Short mmCIF file of C-alpha atoms and ligand atoms in Angstrom, two decimals:
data_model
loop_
_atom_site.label_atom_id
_atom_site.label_comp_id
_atom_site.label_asym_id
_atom_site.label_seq_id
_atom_site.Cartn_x
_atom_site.Cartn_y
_atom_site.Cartn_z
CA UNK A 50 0.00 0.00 0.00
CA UNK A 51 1.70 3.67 -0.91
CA UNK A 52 0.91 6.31 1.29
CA UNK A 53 0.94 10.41 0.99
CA UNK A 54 3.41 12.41 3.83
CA UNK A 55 3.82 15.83 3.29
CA UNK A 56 7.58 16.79 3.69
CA UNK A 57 8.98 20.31 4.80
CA UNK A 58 12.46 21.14 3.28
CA UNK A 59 14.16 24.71 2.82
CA UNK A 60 14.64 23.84 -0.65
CA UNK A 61 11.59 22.94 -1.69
CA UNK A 62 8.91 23.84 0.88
CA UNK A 63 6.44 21.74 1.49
CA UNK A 64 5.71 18.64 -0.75
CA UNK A 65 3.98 15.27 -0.67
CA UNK A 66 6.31 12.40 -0.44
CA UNK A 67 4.88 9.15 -1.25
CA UNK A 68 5.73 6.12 1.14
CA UNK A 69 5.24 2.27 1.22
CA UNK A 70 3.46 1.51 3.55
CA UNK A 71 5.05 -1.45 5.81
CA UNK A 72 4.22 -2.12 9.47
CA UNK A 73 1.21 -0.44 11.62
CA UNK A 74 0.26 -1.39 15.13
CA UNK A 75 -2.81 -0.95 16.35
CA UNK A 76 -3.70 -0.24 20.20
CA UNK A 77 -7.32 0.01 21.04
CA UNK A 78 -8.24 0.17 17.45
CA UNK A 79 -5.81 2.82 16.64
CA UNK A 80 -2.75 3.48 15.09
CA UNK A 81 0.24 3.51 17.83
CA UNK A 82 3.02 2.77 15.24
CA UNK A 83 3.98 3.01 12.12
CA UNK A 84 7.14 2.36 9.57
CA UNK A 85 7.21 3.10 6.04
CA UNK A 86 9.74 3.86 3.22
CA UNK A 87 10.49 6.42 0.77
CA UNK A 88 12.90 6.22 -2.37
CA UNK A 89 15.84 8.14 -2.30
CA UNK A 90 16.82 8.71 -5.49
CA UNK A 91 20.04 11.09 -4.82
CA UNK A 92 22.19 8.42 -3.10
CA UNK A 93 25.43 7.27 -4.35
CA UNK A 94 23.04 3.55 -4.66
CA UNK A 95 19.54 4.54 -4.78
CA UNK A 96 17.55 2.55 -1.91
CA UNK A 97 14.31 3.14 0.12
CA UNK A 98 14.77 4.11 3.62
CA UNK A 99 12.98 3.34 6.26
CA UNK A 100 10.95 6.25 8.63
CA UNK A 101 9.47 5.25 11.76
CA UNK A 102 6.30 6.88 13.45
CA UNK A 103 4.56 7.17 16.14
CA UNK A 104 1.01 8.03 16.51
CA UNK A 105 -1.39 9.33 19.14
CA UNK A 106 -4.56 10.74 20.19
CA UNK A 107 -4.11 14.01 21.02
CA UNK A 108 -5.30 14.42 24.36
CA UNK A 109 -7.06 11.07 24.25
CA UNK A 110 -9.24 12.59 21.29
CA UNK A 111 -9.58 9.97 18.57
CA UNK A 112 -10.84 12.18 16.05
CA UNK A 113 -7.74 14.43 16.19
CA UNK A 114 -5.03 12.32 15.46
CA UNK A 115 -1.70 12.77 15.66
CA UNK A 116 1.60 11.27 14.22
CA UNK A 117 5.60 11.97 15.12
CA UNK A 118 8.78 10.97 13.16
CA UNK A 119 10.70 8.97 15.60
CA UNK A 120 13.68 8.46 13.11
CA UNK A 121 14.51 7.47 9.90
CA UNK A 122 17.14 4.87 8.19
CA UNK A 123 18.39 1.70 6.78
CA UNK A 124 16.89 0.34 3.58
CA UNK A 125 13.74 -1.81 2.80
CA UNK A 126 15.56 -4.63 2.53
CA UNK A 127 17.16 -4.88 5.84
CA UNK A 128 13.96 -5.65 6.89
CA UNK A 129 12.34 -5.00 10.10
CA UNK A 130 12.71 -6.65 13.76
CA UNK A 131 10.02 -8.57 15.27
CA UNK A 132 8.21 -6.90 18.53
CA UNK A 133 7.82 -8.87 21.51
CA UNK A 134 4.52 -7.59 22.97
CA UNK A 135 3.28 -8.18 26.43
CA UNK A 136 -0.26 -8.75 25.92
CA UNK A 137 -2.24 -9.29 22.29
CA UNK A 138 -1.30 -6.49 19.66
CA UNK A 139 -2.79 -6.07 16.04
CA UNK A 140 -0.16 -5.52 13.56
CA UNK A 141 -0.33 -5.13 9.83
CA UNK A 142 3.00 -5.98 7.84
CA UNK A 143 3.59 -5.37 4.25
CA UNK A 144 4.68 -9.02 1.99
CA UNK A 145 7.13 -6.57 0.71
CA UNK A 146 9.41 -6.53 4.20
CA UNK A 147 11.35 -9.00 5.56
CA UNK A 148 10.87 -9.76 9.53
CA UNK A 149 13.50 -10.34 11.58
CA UNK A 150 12.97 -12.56 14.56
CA UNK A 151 9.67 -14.14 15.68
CA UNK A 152 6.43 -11.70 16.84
CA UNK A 153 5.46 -12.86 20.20
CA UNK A 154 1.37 -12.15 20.97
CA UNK A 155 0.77 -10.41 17.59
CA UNK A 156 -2.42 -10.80 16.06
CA UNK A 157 -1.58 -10.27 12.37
CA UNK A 158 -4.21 -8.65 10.32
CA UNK A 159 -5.03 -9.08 6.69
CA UNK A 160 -4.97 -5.63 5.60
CA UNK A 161 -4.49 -2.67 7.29
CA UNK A 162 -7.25 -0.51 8.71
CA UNK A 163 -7.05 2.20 6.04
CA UNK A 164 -4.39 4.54 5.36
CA UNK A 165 -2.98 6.05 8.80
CA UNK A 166 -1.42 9.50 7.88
CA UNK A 167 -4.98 10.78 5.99
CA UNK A 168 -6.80 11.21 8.93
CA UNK A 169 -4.04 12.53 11.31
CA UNK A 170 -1.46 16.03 11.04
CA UNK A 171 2.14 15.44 11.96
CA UNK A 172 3.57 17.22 15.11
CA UNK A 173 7.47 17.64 15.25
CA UNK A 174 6.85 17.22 19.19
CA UNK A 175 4.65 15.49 21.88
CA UNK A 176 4.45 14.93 25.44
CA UNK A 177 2.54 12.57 27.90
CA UNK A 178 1.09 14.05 30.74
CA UNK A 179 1.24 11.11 33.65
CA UNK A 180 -1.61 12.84 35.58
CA UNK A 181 -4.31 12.90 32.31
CA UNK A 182 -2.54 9.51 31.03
CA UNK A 183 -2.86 10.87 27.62
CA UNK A 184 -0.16 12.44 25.02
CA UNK A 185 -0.34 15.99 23.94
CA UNK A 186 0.80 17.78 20.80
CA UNK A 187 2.63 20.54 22.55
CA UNK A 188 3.78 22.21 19.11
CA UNK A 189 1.05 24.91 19.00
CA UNK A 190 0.05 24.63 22.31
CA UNK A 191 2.88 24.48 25.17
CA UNK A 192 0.70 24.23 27.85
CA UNK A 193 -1.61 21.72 26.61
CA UNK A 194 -3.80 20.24 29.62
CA UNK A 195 -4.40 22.06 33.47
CA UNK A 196 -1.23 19.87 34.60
CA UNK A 197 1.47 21.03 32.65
CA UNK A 198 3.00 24.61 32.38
CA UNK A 199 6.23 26.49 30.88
CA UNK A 200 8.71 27.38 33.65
CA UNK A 201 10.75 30.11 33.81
CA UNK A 202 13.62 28.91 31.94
CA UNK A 203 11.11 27.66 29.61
CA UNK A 204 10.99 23.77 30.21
CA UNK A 205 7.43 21.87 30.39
CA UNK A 206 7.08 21.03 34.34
CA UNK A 207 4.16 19.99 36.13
CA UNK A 208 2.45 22.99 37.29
CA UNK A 209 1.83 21.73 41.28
CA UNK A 210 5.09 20.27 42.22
CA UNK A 211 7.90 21.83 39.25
CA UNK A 212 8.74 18.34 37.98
CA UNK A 213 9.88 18.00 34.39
CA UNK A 214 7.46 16.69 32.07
CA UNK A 215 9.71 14.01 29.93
CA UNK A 216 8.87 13.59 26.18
ZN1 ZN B 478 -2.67 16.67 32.26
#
């Protein structure tokens, strides 16, 4: 399945990269994660390398999905490693990739459940907030829930007791 991602460069501004779509996880019916590959034609060997992603409800609000770019690299056929989840997990992975290692407690589906980056808008940052137990976009909005505010030297802490707020 090939898949749409906008792309911000300097050079070009903003333009829609198209992606193979290779590996989503679903948790409670939702994307969680997500890897897919784009061609890169300007390398000394032309390959596709692999972006990872991770998605979210923003504030817990399944209609306003979000996803992140938790890295990028290595080629299509490298493959991808096998996940070892604790309890069942619906995953989705392309006959196009390779899978290293054995899934433990995956529940593979036949197809995924539509195309995960239409629905949702990229963020270039999130947080979780531990006393909401959902993740927040905290691009546009720094303070995003009644828990978590900007300190003085401009960090995210928790606005009753001054503790960071890890992303
Ligand atoms: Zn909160």
């Amino acid at each position: 399945m090939k898949v749409t991602i906008p792309n911000y460069d300097s050079r070009n501004g903003w333009i829609d990269v198209e992606h193979k779509l290779l590996y989503v996880e679903y948790r409670e019916d939702i994307p969680f994660a997500a890897i897919t590959a784009f061609y890169v034609p300007e390398a000394d060997k032309p390959y596709w390398r692999k972006v990872y992603w991770d998605f979210f409800p923003n504030g817990g609000d399944t209609n306003d999905m979000r996803y992140y770019e938790n890295g990028s690299g290595g080629s299509l056929e490298e493959g991808i490693n096998a996940c070892k989840f604790a309890k069942p997990v619906e995953v989705w992975i392309s006959s196009e990739i390779v899978i290293k290692g054995e899934f433990v407690n995956a529940v593979f589906l036949p197809k995924p459940k539509g195309d995960p980056f239409k629905e949702a808008q990229e963020t270039p940052s999130y947080i979780y907030c531990k006393k909401c137990n959902e993740y927040y976009d905290d691009y546009m909005e720094p303070e995003p829930c009644e828990h978590i505010c900007l300190s003085n030297d401009g960090e995210l802490v928790y606005r009753d007791n001054g503790e960071k707020v890890n992303d």
